[in-house]
Amino acid sequence: MKRLLVIANSFDAGGAETFLMKLFRRIDRSKYVFDFLVSVPDGKGGEGLYLDEMHSLGGRTFTVPMKLRHPVKCFRAVKRIVRENGYEYVLRLSQQSLAALDLLAAKCGGARVLAMRSTSAGLDGGTLFKLINFLFSPLPRMIPTVKLAPSENAAERTFGRGCVKNGKAHILRNGLDFDDYAYSPGTARRIRDELSLGERPVLGHIGRFSPEKNHRFLLECFSELKKLTPDAALVLVGSGPLFEDTKALAKQLGIYDDCRFLGQRTDVPELFSAFDAVALPSLYEGMPNVIIEAQAAGLRSLVSDTVTREANITGLVEYLPLEGGAGEWAGAVNEIFRQSSAFGRADTRDRFIAAGYGTESVLNEFISLIFG
């Protein structure tokens, strides 16, 4: 059996972590097992939505001290874990240049395959953080032996311009199981009853409550949308540092009673059945899982023009600049509501399979790239 050590940002349902869990559920676990390592403030404990499932699937979990607070302790801890457990294969999920140091530690611990998957086409943080990331930008280009990304933008953001065209980085798509996302009227009714939504037009958003997801703009857009569609509702799924601030803003804007803040959910594929549209006004993205999943469910989406065009697999994605403002976005969402009412759900399965997004094909490619 071959064990892969995945070094992630958390045990929670981030986009990259969700992608790995999809593969872990489907992989032949008599041959391959994923273990997970994350950094936590005190180097102990750890919690997250996927933690129990990781263990139930046979994966082990480790925690190490935070790199920015204790860089030497973190490096030594990663090296020790790799050495003591005999890991040959290590995968780091991040777009940050300093994350490559974890792979260097793994190499010092004896790992042979050092893979890195870029998770975004942008970077959050202050000026100093971005400067540090720029200064260490050569590391992700030099240390990993396998370079992966969900889109060409995300690849070039981490591994350098032209890295995909020259074969130094590989695009590994966010594959999914279409049956999980198939529209179900019964599921839609059950979830709408649970959330007291009735027949209201529902705008959905799934993502971490962090600056790059631009929740403030989303709420401003929804506030304008209420002027056009007074009975509209907004469902927000996820958690993060801005969760409470976003709830407070909804109250300030007078739209809180029309919003549903669900936190982390394990039934995300089913939630799409209850939505009429999805909006993603992100400041930057790599290849957003939520937009891929929305299309698999036959939903139309409105996204900022910072999102890669590679995300539009089915023609159901509309791009709009943030500069247009909340009013323009509200008008576009209102039109999507109208289209959804008129045309219903699209059947996108064949287009996804043709584009290489089937879980089996992505899983086989992942095994080939990581395990040889």
Short mmCIF file of C-alpha atoms in Angstrom, two decimals:
data_model
loop_
_atom_site.label_atom_id
_atom_site.label_comp_id
_atom_site.label_asym_id
_atom_site.label_seq_id
_atom_site.Cartn_x
_atom_site.Cartn_y
_atom_site.Cartn_z
CA MET A 1 0.00 0.00 0.00
CA LYS A 2 1.23 3.47 -0.91
CA ARG A 3 0.50 6.32 1.53
CA LEU A 4 0.35 9.93 0.41
CA LEU A 5 0.89 12.67 2.98
CA VAL A 6 -1.28 15.66 2.08
CA ILE A 7 -0.19 18.92 3.72
CA ALA A 8 -3.24 21.18 3.74
CA ASN A 9 -4.41 24.42 5.33
CA SER A 10 -7.10 22.77 7.41
CA PHE A 11 -9.26 19.68 7.91
CA ASP A 12 -12.25 21.79 6.81
CA ALA A 13 -14.13 21.96 3.52
CA GLY A 14 -11.92 24.33 1.55
CA GLY A 15 -11.91 23.93 -2.22
CA ALA A 16 -8.62 22.04 -2.42
CA GLU A 17 -9.43 19.87 0.61
CA THR A 18 -12.84 19.03 -0.85
CA PHE A 19 -11.20 18.03 -4.13
CA LEU A 20 -8.80 15.66 -2.32
CA MET A 21 -11.63 14.14 -0.30
CA LYS A 22 -13.55 13.40 -3.51
CA LEU A 23 -10.53 11.44 -4.74
CA PHE A 24 -9.96 9.75 -1.38
CA ARG A 25 -13.54 8.43 -1.33
CA ARG A 26 -13.16 6.89 -4.78
CA ILE A 27 -9.58 5.63 -4.77
CA ASP A 28 -8.77 1.93 -4.26
CA ARG A 29 -7.82 2.13 -0.58
CA SER A 30 -6.29 -1.33 -0.65
CA LYS A 31 -3.57 0.27 -2.81
CA TYR A 32 -3.54 3.95 -1.82
CA VAL A 33 -4.31 5.87 1.37
CA PHE A 34 -4.21 9.62 2.06
CA ASP A 35 -2.93 10.99 5.36
CA PHE A 36 -3.35 14.67 6.20
CA LEU A 37 -1.17 17.21 8.00
CA VAL A 38 -2.12 20.77 8.96
CA SER A 39 -0.58 23.61 10.96
CA VAL A 40 -2.39 24.77 14.10
CA PRO A 41 -1.51 27.58 16.53
CA ASP A 42 -0.21 25.36 19.31
CA GLY A 43 0.86 22.42 17.17
CA LYS A 44 -1.66 20.16 18.91
CA GLY A 45 -5.21 19.04 18.41
CA GLY A 46 -6.94 20.15 15.26
CA GLU A 47 -10.56 20.06 14.17
CA GLY A 48 -12.56 20.29 10.99
CA LEU A 49 -15.53 19.07 8.99
CA TYR A 50 -13.58 16.26 7.29
CA LEU A 51 -11.59 15.05 10.29
CA ASP A 52 -13.83 12.11 11.25
CA GLU A 53 -14.30 11.05 7.64
CA MET A 54 -10.55 11.08 7.05
CA HIS A 55 -10.16 8.63 9.91
CA SER A 56 -13.10 6.48 8.80
CA LEU A 57 -11.48 6.07 5.36
CA GLY A 58 -8.23 4.90 6.94
CA GLY A 59 -6.32 8.17 6.82
CA ARG A 60 -4.14 9.38 9.66
CA THR A 61 -3.98 13.04 10.67
CA PHE A 62 -1.11 15.10 12.06
CA THR A 63 -0.71 18.65 13.30
CA VAL A 64 2.43 20.80 13.45
CA PRO A 65 3.14 24.33 14.75
CA MET A 66 2.25 27.32 12.58
CA LYS A 67 5.03 28.09 10.10
CA LEU A 68 4.83 31.88 10.40
CA ARG A 69 5.02 31.72 14.20
CA HIS A 70 7.47 28.84 14.59
CA PRO A 71 9.23 28.25 11.24
CA VAL A 72 12.04 26.08 12.61
CA LYS A 73 9.70 23.96 14.76
CA CYS A 74 7.35 23.52 11.82
CA PHE A 75 10.16 22.46 9.47
CA ARG A 76 11.53 19.95 11.98
CA ALA A 77 8.07 18.56 12.74
CA VAL A 78 7.27 17.94 9.06
CA LYS A 79 10.70 16.35 8.53
CA ARG A 80 10.24 14.10 11.58
CA ILE A 81 6.72 12.97 10.58
CA VAL A 82 7.87 12.12 7.05
CA ARG A 83 10.94 10.26 8.30
CA GLU A 84 9.24 8.32 11.11
CA ASN A 85 6.33 7.20 8.90
CA GLY A 86 8.43 6.50 5.81
CA TYR A 87 6.47 8.72 3.41
CA GLU A 88 7.75 8.62 -0.15
CA TYR A 89 4.90 10.74 -1.56
CA VAL A 90 4.00 14.19 -0.22
CA LEU A 91 1.52 16.71 -1.68
CA ARG A 92 1.28 20.34 -0.55
CA LEU A 93 -1.97 22.23 -1.25
CA SER A 94 -1.27 25.96 -1.50
CA GLN A 95 -0.53 28.86 -3.82
CA GLN A 96 1.83 30.53 -1.32
CA SER A 97 5.52 30.37 -2.14
CA LEU A 98 6.61 29.69 1.46
CA ALA A 99 4.45 26.54 1.45
CA ALA A 100 7.13 24.91 -0.70
CA LEU A 101 9.34 24.85 2.41
CA ASP A 102 7.12 22.05 3.70
CA LEU A 103 8.17 20.01 0.68
CA LEU A 104 11.81 20.80 1.38
CA ALA A 105 11.31 19.52 4.92
CA ALA A 106 9.67 16.40 3.49
CA LYS A 107 12.62 15.88 1.17
CA CYS A 108 14.99 16.13 4.13
CA GLY A 109 12.83 13.49 5.82
CA GLY A 110 13.26 11.11 2.89
CA ALA A 111 10.29 11.80 0.60
CA ARG A 112 10.93 11.08 -3.06
CA VAL A 113 7.91 12.58 -4.83
CA LEU A 114 7.30 16.21 -3.85
CA ALA A 115 4.04 17.46 -5.37
CA MET A 116 2.44 20.88 -5.05
CA ARG A 117 -1.05 21.84 -6.17
CA SER A 118 -1.72 25.53 -6.62
CA THR A 119 -5.11 26.35 -5.14
CA SER A 120 -5.77 29.90 -6.34
CA ALA A 121 -4.89 32.51 -8.95
CA GLY A 122 -4.56 35.22 -6.30
CA LEU A 123 -3.18 35.89 -2.85
CA ASP A 124 -4.77 37.38 0.23
CA GLY A 125 -2.85 39.32 2.87
CA GLY A 126 -1.19 42.66 3.47
CA THR A 127 1.64 44.32 1.60
CA LEU A 128 4.36 42.71 3.72
CA PHE A 129 2.90 39.24 3.23
CA LYS A 130 2.70 39.73 -0.54
CA LEU A 131 6.27 41.03 -0.61
CA ILE A 132 7.49 37.94 1.26
CA ASN A 133 5.56 35.73 -1.13
CA PHE A 134 7.19 37.50 -4.10
CA LEU A 135 10.70 37.21 -2.63
CA PHE A 136 10.29 33.46 -2.17
CA SER A 137 8.47 32.88 -5.48
CA PRO A 138 11.35 30.79 -6.92
CA LEU A 139 10.73 28.06 -4.32
CA PRO A 140 7.58 26.53 -5.89
CA ARG A 141 9.37 26.50 -9.24
CA MET A 142 12.44 24.72 -7.88
CA ILE A 143 11.39 22.35 -5.07
CA PRO A 144 8.33 20.36 -6.28
CA THR A 145 8.97 17.41 -8.55
CA VAL A 146 5.29 17.42 -9.61
CA LYS A 147 3.41 20.68 -10.18
CA LEU A 148 -0.39 20.63 -10.35
CA ALA A 149 -3.14 23.25 -10.68
CA PRO A 150 -6.89 23.33 -11.41
CA SER A 151 -6.49 26.00 -14.11
CA GLU A 152 -3.79 27.64 -16.20
CA ASN A 153 -4.18 30.91 -14.26
CA ALA A 154 -3.61 29.14 -10.95
CA ALA A 155 -0.62 27.27 -12.38
CA GLU A 156 1.09 30.41 -13.66
CA ARG A 157 0.36 32.25 -10.41
CA THR A 158 2.43 29.73 -8.47
CA PHE A 159 4.80 28.07 -10.92
CA GLY A 160 5.57 30.84 -13.40
CA ARG A 161 4.44 32.08 -16.79
CA GLY A 162 4.21 29.43 -19.49
CA CYS A 163 4.61 26.53 -17.05
CA VAL A 164 1.69 24.57 -18.53
CA LYS A 165 2.64 25.13 -22.16
CA ASN A 166 6.23 24.06 -21.54
CA GLY A 167 5.12 20.94 -19.69
CA LYS A 168 6.51 21.88 -16.27
CA ALA A 169 3.03 21.96 -14.68
CA HIS A 170 -0.07 19.86 -15.22
CA ILE A 171 -3.74 20.86 -15.16
CA LEU A 172 -5.67 18.46 -12.93
CA ARG A 173 -9.36 19.26 -13.22
CA ASN A 174 -11.81 19.38 -10.32
CA GLY A 175 -13.58 16.15 -11.22
CA LEU A 176 -16.91 15.18 -9.71
CA ASP A 177 -19.54 12.47 -9.64
CA PHE A 178 -22.50 13.77 -11.65
CA ASP A 179 -25.05 11.56 -9.90
CA ASP A 180 -24.32 13.38 -6.63
CA TYR A 181 -25.35 16.71 -8.19
CA ALA A 182 -28.34 15.61 -10.25
CA TYR A 183 -31.38 17.82 -9.68
CA SER A 184 -34.04 16.25 -7.48
CA PRO A 185 -37.44 17.95 -6.99
CA GLY A 186 -37.93 15.95 -3.80
CA THR A 187 -34.58 17.08 -2.40
CA ALA A 188 -35.31 20.67 -3.41
CA ARG A 189 -38.63 20.58 -1.56
CA ARG A 190 -37.13 18.99 1.56
CA ILE A 191 -34.31 21.55 1.82
CA ARG A 192 -36.59 24.49 1.05
CA ASP A 193 -38.96 23.32 3.79
CA GLU A 194 -36.04 22.95 6.21
CA LEU A 195 -34.92 26.52 5.48
CA SER A 196 -38.46 27.98 5.28
CA LEU A 197 -37.92 29.15 1.71
CA GLY A 198 -41.16 27.98 0.09
CA GLU A 199 -41.32 28.96 -3.59
CA ARG A 200 -39.03 32.00 -3.25
CA PRO A 201 -36.29 32.58 -5.85
CA VAL A 202 -33.06 31.49 -4.14
CA LEU A 203 -29.57 32.81 -4.79
CA GLY A 204 -26.84 30.53 -3.46
CA HIS A 205 -23.24 31.12 -2.45
CA ILE A 206 -20.82 28.47 -1.18
CA GLY A 207 -17.40 29.51 0.02
CA ARG A 208 -15.16 30.37 2.91
CA PHE A 209 -15.98 33.63 4.69
CA SER A 210 -12.67 35.32 3.89
CA PRO A 211 -11.71 38.54 2.06
CA GLU A 212 -11.19 37.08 -1.41
CA LYS A 213 -14.78 35.78 -1.56
CA ASN A 214 -16.08 39.37 -1.36
CA HIS A 215 -19.14 38.72 0.81
CA ARG A 216 -19.72 42.45 1.38
CA PHE A 217 -20.30 42.98 -2.33
CA LEU A 218 -22.53 39.89 -2.43
CA LEU A 219 -24.77 41.28 0.31
CA GLU A 220 -24.89 44.69 -1.38
CA CYS A 221 -25.89 42.95 -4.60
CA PHE A 222 -28.62 41.02 -2.79
CA SER A 223 -29.89 44.22 -1.17
CA GLU A 224 -30.31 45.71 -4.66
CA LEU A 225 -31.85 42.46 -5.92
CA LYS A 226 -34.60 42.76 -3.30
CA LYS A 227 -35.78 45.93 -5.08
CA LEU A 228 -36.28 43.90 -8.26
CA THR A 229 -37.41 40.61 -6.72
CA PRO A 230 -38.82 41.37 -3.26
CA ASP A 231 -39.35 37.72 -2.31
CA ALA A 232 -35.78 36.62 -3.18
CA ALA A 233 -33.71 34.75 -0.57
CA LEU A 234 -29.95 34.34 -0.18
CA VAL A 235 -28.38 31.13 1.14
CA LEU A 236 -24.75 31.28 2.28
CA VAL A 237 -22.79 28.11 3.03
CA GLY A 238 -19.38 28.00 4.69
CA SER A 239 -17.45 29.32 7.65
CA GLY A 240 -14.40 31.49 8.17
CA PRO A 241 -13.02 34.56 9.91
CA LEU A 242 -15.59 36.96 8.41
CA PHE A 243 -18.66 34.86 9.24
CA GLU A 244 -19.92 37.00 12.13
CA ASP A 245 -18.97 40.26 10.41
CA THR A 246 -21.01 39.23 7.38
CA LYS A 247 -24.04 38.41 9.53
CA ALA A 248 -23.72 41.82 11.18
CA LEU A 249 -23.60 43.51 7.77
CA ALA A 250 -26.76 41.67 6.68
CA LYS A 251 -28.54 43.07 9.72
CA GLN A 252 -27.19 46.54 8.98
CA LEU A 253 -28.50 46.35 5.40
CA GLY A 254 -31.89 45.14 6.59
CA ILE A 255 -31.72 41.84 4.69
CA TYR A 256 -30.84 39.43 7.50
CA ASP A 257 -34.29 37.83 7.66
CA ASP A 258 -34.01 37.00 3.94
CA CYS A 259 -30.60 35.35 4.38
CA ARG A 260 -29.78 31.86 5.57
CA PHE A 261 -26.32 31.47 7.10
CA LEU A 262 -25.85 27.69 7.14
CA GLY A 263 -22.21 27.35 8.20
CA GLN A 264 -20.38 24.21 7.10
CA ARG A 265 -22.59 21.55 5.52
CA THR A 266 -21.99 17.95 4.53
CA ASP A 267 -24.88 17.95 2.02
CA VAL A 268 -23.57 20.57 -0.42
CA PRO A 269 -24.41 18.52 -3.58
CA GLU A 270 -28.04 18.36 -2.45
CA LEU A 271 -28.21 22.08 -1.65
CA PHE A 272 -27.82 22.91 -5.34
CA SER A 273 -31.27 21.40 -5.95
CA ALA A 274 -32.76 24.15 -3.76
CA PHE A 275 -30.98 27.03 -5.56
CA ASP A 276 -32.20 28.94 -8.61
CA ALA A 277 -28.86 30.65 -9.29
CA VAL A 278 -25.34 30.95 -7.88
CA ALA A 279 -23.29 34.13 -7.51
CA LEU A 280 -19.53 34.32 -6.95
CA PRO A 281 -18.19 37.90 -6.87
CA SER A 282 -14.69 36.78 -5.86
CA LEU A 283 -11.68 39.06 -6.03
CA TYR A 284 -9.69 36.08 -7.33
CA GLU A 285 -10.03 32.30 -7.73
CA GLY A 286 -8.09 29.35 -9.05
CA MET A 287 -10.77 27.06 -10.47
CA PRO A 288 -13.79 27.48 -8.17
CA ASN A 289 -15.34 24.15 -7.19
CA VAL A 290 -18.69 25.77 -6.53
CA ILE A 291 -19.06 26.93 -10.14
CA ILE A 292 -18.08 23.53 -11.49
CA GLU A 293 -20.58 21.89 -9.15
CA ALA A 294 -23.33 24.39 -9.98
CA GLN A 295 -23.00 23.56 -13.67
CA ALA A 296 -23.13 19.85 -12.89
CA ALA A 297 -26.46 20.58 -11.20
CA GLY A 298 -27.62 22.46 -14.31
CA LEU A 299 -27.60 25.86 -12.57
CA ARG A 300 -26.74 29.22 -14.08
CA SER A 301 -24.04 31.22 -12.32
CA LEU A 302 -22.91 34.84 -12.22
CA VAL A 303 -19.20 35.27 -11.48
CA SER A 304 -16.70 38.11 -11.43
CA ASP A 305 -14.48 38.51 -14.47
CA THR A 306 -11.46 37.65 -12.30
CA VAL A 307 -12.57 33.99 -12.49
CA THR A 308 -10.85 31.98 -15.21
CA ARG A 309 -12.83 31.39 -18.41
CA GLU A 310 -11.85 27.73 -18.07
CA ALA A 311 -14.60 27.49 -15.43
CA ASN A 312 -17.31 27.93 -18.07
CA ILE A 313 -17.59 24.33 -19.18
CA THR A 314 -21.24 24.38 -20.21
CA GLY A 315 -22.10 27.92 -21.25
CA LEU A 316 -24.13 28.41 -18.05
CA VAL A 317 -21.62 30.85 -16.53
CA GLU A 318 -21.94 34.61 -17.02
CA TYR A 319 -18.99 36.90 -16.28
CA LEU A 320 -19.44 40.43 -15.01
CA PRO A 321 -16.88 43.00 -13.80
CA LEU A 322 -17.15 44.06 -10.18
CA GLU A 323 -16.74 47.63 -11.36
CA GLY A 324 -20.31 47.50 -12.64
CA GLY A 325 -21.45 47.73 -9.04
CA ALA A 326 -24.11 45.98 -6.98
CA GLY A 327 -26.96 47.38 -9.06
CA GLU A 328 -25.69 45.88 -12.31
CA TRP A 329 -25.07 42.56 -10.59
CA ALA A 330 -28.58 42.57 -9.15
CA GLY A 331 -30.03 43.10 -12.62
CA ALA A 332 -27.97 40.21 -14.00
CA VAL A 333 -29.09 37.87 -11.18
CA ASN A 334 -32.70 38.90 -11.77
CA GLU A 335 -32.33 37.94 -15.44
CA ILE A 336 -30.85 34.56 -14.44
CA PHE A 337 -33.90 34.00 -12.22
CA ARG A 338 -36.10 34.71 -15.25
CA GLN A 339 -34.13 32.29 -17.43
CA SER A 340 -34.22 29.60 -14.78
CA SER A 341 -37.98 29.94 -14.48
CA ALA A 342 -38.41 29.80 -18.26
CA PHE A 343 -35.96 27.06 -19.21
CA GLY A 344 -35.49 24.96 -16.06
CA ARG A 345 -32.36 22.93 -15.39
CA ALA A 346 -29.87 22.14 -18.14
CA ASP A 347 -28.55 18.62 -18.75
CA THR A 348 -24.78 19.03 -18.70
CA ARG A 349 -23.46 15.51 -18.16
CA ASP A 350 -22.21 14.90 -21.72
CA ARG A 351 -20.38 18.24 -21.85
CA PHE A 352 -18.63 17.54 -18.56
CA ILE A 353 -17.48 14.10 -19.62
CA ALA A 354 -16.24 15.44 -22.96
CA ALA A 355 -14.25 18.13 -21.10
CA GLY A 356 -12.54 15.54 -18.89
CA TYR A 357 -14.29 16.30 -15.60
CA GLY A 358 -15.46 12.79 -14.79
CA THR A 359 -14.20 11.62 -11.39
CA GLU A 360 -12.74 8.38 -12.74
CA SER A 361 -10.64 10.05 -15.43
CA VAL A 362 -9.37 12.71 -12.98
CA LEU A 363 -8.61 10.05 -10.37
CA ASN A 364 -6.65 7.95 -12.86
CA GLU A 365 -4.66 11.01 -13.95
CA PHE A 366 -3.93 11.89 -10.31
CA ILE A 367 -2.67 8.37 -9.58
CA SER A 368 -0.45 8.47 -12.66
CA LEU A 369 1.05 11.87 -11.80
CA ILE A 370 1.64 11.19 -8.09
CA PHE A 371 2.36 7.48 -7.84
CA GLY A 372 3.75 6.86 -11.34
#
